[in-house]
Coordinates of C-alpha atoms in Angstrom, one line a residue:
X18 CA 126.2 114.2 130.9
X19 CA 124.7 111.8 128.4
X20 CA 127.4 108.9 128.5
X21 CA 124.9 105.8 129.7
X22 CA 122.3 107.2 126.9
X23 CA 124.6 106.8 124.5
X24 CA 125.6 103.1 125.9
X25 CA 121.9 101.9 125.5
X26 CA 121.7 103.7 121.9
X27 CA 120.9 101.9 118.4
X28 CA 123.0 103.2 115.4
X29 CA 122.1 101.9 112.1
X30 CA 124.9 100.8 109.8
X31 CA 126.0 103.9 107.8
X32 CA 128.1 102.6 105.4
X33 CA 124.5 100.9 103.7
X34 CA 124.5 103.9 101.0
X35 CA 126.6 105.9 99.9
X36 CA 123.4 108.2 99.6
X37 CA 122.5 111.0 102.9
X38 CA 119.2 111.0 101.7
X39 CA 118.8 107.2 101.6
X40 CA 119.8 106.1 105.0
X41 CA 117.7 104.0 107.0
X42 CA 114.9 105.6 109.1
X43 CA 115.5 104.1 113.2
X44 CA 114.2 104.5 116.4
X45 CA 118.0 105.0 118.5
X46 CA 116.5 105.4 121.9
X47 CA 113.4 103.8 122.8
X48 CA 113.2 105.0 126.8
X49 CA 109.3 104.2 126.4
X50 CA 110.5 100.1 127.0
X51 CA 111.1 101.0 130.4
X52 CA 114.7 99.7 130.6
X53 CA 116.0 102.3 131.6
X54 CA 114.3 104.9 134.2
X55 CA 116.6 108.0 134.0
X56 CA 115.2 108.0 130.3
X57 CA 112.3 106.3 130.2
X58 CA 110.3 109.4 129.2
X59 CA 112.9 109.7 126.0
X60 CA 112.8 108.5 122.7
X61 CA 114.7 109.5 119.8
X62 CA 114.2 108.8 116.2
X63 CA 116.6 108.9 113.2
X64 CA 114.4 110.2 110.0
X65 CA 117.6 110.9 107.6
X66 CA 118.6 113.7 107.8
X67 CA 116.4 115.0 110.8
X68 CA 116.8 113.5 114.4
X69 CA 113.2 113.6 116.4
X70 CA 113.0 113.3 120.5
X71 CA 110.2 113.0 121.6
X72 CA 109.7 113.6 125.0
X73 CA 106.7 112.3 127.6
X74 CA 107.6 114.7 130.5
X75 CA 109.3 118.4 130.1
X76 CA 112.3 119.3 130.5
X77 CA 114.3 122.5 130.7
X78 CA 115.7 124.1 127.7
X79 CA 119.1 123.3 128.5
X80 CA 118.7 120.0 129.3
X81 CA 117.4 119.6 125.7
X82 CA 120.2 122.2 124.0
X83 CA 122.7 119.7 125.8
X84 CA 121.2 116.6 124.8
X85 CA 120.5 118.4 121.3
X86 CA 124.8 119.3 121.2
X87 CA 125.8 115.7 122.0
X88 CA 123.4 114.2 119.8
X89 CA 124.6 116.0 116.5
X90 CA 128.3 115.5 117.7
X91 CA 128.3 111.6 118.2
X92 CA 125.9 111.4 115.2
X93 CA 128.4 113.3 113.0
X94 CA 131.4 111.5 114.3
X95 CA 129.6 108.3 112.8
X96 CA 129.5 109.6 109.9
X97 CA 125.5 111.2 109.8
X98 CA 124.6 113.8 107.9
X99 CA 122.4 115.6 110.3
X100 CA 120.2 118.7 108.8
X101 CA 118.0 119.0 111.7
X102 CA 117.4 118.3 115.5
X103 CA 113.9 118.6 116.4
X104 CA 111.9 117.6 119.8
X105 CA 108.1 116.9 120.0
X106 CA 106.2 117.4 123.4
X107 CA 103.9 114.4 123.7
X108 CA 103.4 115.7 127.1
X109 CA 101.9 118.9 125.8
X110 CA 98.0 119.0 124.2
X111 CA 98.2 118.5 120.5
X112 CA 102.1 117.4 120.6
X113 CA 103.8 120.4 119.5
X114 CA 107.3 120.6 117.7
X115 CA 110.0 122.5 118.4
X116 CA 113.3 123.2 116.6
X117 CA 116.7 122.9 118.5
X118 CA 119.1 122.7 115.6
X119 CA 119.4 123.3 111.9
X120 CA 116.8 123.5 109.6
X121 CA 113.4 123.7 110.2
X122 CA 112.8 120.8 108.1
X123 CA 108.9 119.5 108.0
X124 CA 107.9 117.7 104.7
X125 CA 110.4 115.7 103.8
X126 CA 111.4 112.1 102.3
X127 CA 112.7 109.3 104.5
X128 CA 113.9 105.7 104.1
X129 CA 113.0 101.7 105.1
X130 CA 114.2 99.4 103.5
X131 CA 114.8 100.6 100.1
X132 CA 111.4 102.5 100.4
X133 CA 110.8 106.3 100.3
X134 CA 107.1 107.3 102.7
X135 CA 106.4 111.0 103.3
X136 CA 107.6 112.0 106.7
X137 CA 105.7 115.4 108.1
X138 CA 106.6 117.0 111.3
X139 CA 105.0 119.6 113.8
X140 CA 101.4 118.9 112.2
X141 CA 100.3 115.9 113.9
X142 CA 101.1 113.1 116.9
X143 CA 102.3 110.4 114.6
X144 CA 104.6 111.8 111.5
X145 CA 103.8 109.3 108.5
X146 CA 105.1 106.0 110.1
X147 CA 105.3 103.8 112.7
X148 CA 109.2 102.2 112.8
X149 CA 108.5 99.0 115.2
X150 CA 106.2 97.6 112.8
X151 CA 109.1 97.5 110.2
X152 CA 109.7 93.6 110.4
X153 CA 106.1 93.4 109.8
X154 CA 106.2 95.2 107.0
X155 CA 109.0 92.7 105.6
X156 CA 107.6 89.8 106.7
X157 CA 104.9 91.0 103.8
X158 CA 107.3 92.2 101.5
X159 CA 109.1 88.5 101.3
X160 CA 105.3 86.9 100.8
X161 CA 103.2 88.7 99.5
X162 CA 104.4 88.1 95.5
X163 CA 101.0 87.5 93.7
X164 CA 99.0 87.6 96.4
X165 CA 95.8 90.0 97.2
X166 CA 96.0 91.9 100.7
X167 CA 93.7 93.6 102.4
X168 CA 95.4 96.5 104.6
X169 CA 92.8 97.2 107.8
X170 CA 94.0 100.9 109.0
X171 CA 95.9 101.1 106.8
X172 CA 97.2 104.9 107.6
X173 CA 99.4 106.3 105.0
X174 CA 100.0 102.6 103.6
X175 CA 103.3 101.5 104.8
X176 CA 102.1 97.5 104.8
X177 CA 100.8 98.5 101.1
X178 CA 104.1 99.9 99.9
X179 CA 106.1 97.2 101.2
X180 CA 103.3 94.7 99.3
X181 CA 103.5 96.1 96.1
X182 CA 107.2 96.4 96.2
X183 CA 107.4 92.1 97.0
X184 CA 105.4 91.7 94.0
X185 CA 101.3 92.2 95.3
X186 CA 98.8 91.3 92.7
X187 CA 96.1 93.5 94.4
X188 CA 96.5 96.1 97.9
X189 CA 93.0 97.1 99.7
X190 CA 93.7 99.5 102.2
X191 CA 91.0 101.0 103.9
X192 CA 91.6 104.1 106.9
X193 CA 88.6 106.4 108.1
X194 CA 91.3 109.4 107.3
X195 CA 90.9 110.4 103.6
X196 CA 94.0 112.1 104.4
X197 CA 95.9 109.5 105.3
X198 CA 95.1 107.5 102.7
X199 CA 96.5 110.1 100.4
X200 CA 99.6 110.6 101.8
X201 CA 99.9 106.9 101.3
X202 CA 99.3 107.2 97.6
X203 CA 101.8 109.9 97.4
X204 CA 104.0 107.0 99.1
X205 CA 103.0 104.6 96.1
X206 CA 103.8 107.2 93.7
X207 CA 107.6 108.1 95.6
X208 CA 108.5 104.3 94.8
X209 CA 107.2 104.6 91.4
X210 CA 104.6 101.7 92.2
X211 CA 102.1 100.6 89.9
X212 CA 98.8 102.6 90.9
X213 CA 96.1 100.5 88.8
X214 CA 97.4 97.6 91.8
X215 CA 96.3 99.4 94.3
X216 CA 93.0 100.3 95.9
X217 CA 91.6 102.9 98.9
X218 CA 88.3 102.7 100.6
X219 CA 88.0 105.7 103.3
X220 CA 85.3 104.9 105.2
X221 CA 84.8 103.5 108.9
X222 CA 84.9 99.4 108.5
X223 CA 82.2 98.8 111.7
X224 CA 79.8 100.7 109.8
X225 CA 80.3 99.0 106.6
X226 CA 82.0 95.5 105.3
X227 CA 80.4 95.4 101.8
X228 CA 82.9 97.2 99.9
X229 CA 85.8 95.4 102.0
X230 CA 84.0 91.9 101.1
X231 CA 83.2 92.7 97.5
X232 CA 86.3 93.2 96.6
X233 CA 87.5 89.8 98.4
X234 CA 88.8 87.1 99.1
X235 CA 92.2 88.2 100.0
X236 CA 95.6 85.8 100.6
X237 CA 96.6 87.9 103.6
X238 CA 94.7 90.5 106.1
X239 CA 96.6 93.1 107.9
X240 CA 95.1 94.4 110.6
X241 CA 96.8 97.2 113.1
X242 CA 93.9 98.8 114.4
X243 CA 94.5 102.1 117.1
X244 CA 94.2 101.1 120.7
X245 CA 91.5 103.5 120.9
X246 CA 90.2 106.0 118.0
X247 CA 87.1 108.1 119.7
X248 CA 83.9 107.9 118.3
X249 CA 85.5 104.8 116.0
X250 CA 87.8 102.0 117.5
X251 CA 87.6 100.9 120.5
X252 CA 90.1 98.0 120.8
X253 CA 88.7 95.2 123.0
X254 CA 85.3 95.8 122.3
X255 CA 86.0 95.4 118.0
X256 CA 89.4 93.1 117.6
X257 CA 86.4 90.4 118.0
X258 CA 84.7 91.8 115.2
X259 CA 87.7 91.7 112.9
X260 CA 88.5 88.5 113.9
X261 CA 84.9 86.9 113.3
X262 CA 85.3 87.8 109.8
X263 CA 88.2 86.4 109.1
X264 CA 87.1 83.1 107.8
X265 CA 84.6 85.3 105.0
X266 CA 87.4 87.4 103.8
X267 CA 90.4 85.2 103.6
X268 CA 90.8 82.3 101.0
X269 CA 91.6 78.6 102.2
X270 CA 95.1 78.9 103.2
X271 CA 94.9 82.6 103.4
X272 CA 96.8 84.3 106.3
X273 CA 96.5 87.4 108.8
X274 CA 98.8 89.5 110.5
X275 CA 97.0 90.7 113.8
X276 CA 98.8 93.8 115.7
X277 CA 98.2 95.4 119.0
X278 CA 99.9 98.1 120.5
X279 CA 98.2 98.9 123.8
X280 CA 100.0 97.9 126.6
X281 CA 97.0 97.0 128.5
X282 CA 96.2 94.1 126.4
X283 CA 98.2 91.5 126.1
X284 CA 98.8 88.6 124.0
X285 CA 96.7 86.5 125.8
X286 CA 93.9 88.7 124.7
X287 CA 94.3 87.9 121.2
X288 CA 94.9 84.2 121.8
X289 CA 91.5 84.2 123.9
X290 CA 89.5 86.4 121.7
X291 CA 90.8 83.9 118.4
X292 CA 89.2 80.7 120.4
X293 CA 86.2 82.4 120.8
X294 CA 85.4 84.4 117.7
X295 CA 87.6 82.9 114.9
X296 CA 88.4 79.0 116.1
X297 CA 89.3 77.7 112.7
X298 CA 92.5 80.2 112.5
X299 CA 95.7 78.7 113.9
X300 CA 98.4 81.1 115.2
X301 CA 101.8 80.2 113.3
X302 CA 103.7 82.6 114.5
X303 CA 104.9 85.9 116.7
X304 CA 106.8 88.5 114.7
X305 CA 108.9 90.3 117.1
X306 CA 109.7 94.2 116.1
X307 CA 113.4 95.4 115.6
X308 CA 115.4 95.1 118.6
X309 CA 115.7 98.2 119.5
X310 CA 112.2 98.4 120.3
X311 CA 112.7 95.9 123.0
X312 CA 110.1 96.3 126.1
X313 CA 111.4 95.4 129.6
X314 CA 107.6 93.5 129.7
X315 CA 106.9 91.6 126.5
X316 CA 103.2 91.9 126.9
X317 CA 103.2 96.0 127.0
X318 CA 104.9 95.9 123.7
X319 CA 104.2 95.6 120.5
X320 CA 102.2 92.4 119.5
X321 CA 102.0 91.2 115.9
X322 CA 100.7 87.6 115.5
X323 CA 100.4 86.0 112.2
X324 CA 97.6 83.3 111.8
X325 CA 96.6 80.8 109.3
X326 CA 92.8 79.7 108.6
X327 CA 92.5 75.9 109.2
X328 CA 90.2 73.7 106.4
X329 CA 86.8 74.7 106.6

């Protein structure tokens, strides 16, 4: 029944860690890049030891038992530990979770790249982190060593974690969700981090820079804002914003990592909206996320461009 969705599947290398509890978080399916439109309302996530789908239209219970049964049997036969099948209705209000195998595991502790983050399920939408930003977050692990960053929405602190561990001097990570923010120092304190390095300002950054500024200038600025936060973030109207204050934040040579996930902006946006409001940074690069994450239209995707600030 499921033979081409297990054709079009990502399977990370097992044989890593010797470890269950340390294998590599993944996305395996990612139907929501529109390759593929028998599935394209499908993704499944790998969040050792529990597999996620998460599904953007229903379907019947046993279409899901069946998809559940072949899941844990191809995943086993690879040699997975799996302690949990789980599905999440996106297409339902408030995203509920249901269990379809196993445990009825909720908190638990997951892996990238070496790094443990808090991983909650059945509470809210997102579960703790966001696995196509992941060669972001290395890109900032490899250079960030000595270097002060300043993490715009920040959530629960992924880019920080991955900072400090490449050898940060300083993380700033700001998020209008105390909450958040405290998962994310729960994060730091999972991958026995060095606490005094890092700092947290929970407040709404449009209503205030001071504190963000004060405690500048930074080497690099991430900044993966949510397409649209109500009552806070509203994407096209304040990427500008962000962007106009780059040049005040950053110090010569200082770089930023600008990400967009809304597929109805695309890259152009950013290229525009960085001639307009922030003409002395220079785009050096595109960093593409993991394969798997692959969208049959590069512009509905996941952006992340990395820019450097030209002499003043």
């Amino acid at each position: 029944m499921f033979t081409a969705l297990l054709e079009k599947m990502h399977f990370p290398d097992v044989s890593l860690t010797t470890n269950e509890q340390n294998k590599e978080m993944a996305r395996l399916f990612h139907g929501r890049g529109f390759f593929y439109p028998e599935y394209q309302h499908i993704n499944i996530d790998w969040l050792a030891p529990v597999v996620l789908i998460i599904l953007y239209k229903e379907e019947d219970a046993q279409w899901l038992a069946n998809l559940s049964d072949f899941l844990l049997a191809e995943m086993t036969q690879r040699g997975f530990v799996v302690k949990s099948i789980q599905v999440q209705f996106r297409c339902r209000d408030l995203a509920p979770t249901e269990l379809l195998y196993g445990d009825a595991l909720h908190d638990f502790v997951a892996c990238e790249n070496g790094l443990a983050y808090k991983i909650n399920l059945g509470k809210n939408q997102n579960y703790g982190i966001f696995l196509d930003m992941k060669n972001g977050r290395s890109w900032l692990r490899e250079n960030s060593h000595n270097k002060c960053v300043l993490n715009l929405f920040s959530y629960t602190c992924a880019f920080s974690n991955a900072a400090i561990d490449g050898g940060a001097e300083q993380v700033v990570n700001l998020d209008m969700s105390k909450a958040a923010l405290a998962v994310g120092r729960d994060n730091h304190r999972l991958n026995g981090h060095d606490l005094d390095k890092v700092k947290y300002l929970g407040h709404d950054l449009f209503k205030s820079w001071g504190k963000v500024k004060r405690l500048g200038p930074y080497d690099i600025i991430i900044a993966d804002p949510p397409s649209l936060q109500k009552g806070s973030v509203n994407i096209k109207r304040d990427y500008p914003k962000i962007m106009r204050r780059l040049p005040e934040l950053l110090n010569q040579g200082g770089q930023a990592l600008l990400c967009l996930n809304s597929p109805d902006l695309d890259f152009q946006f950013i290229y525009d909206a960085l001639a307009e409001h922030c003409p002395t940074a220079k785009v050096i690069s595109v960093i593409e996320p993991p394969i798997e994450f692959t969208n049959s239209e590069l512009d509905k995707g996941l952006k992340c461009v990395l820019v450097g600030m030209l002499a003043k």
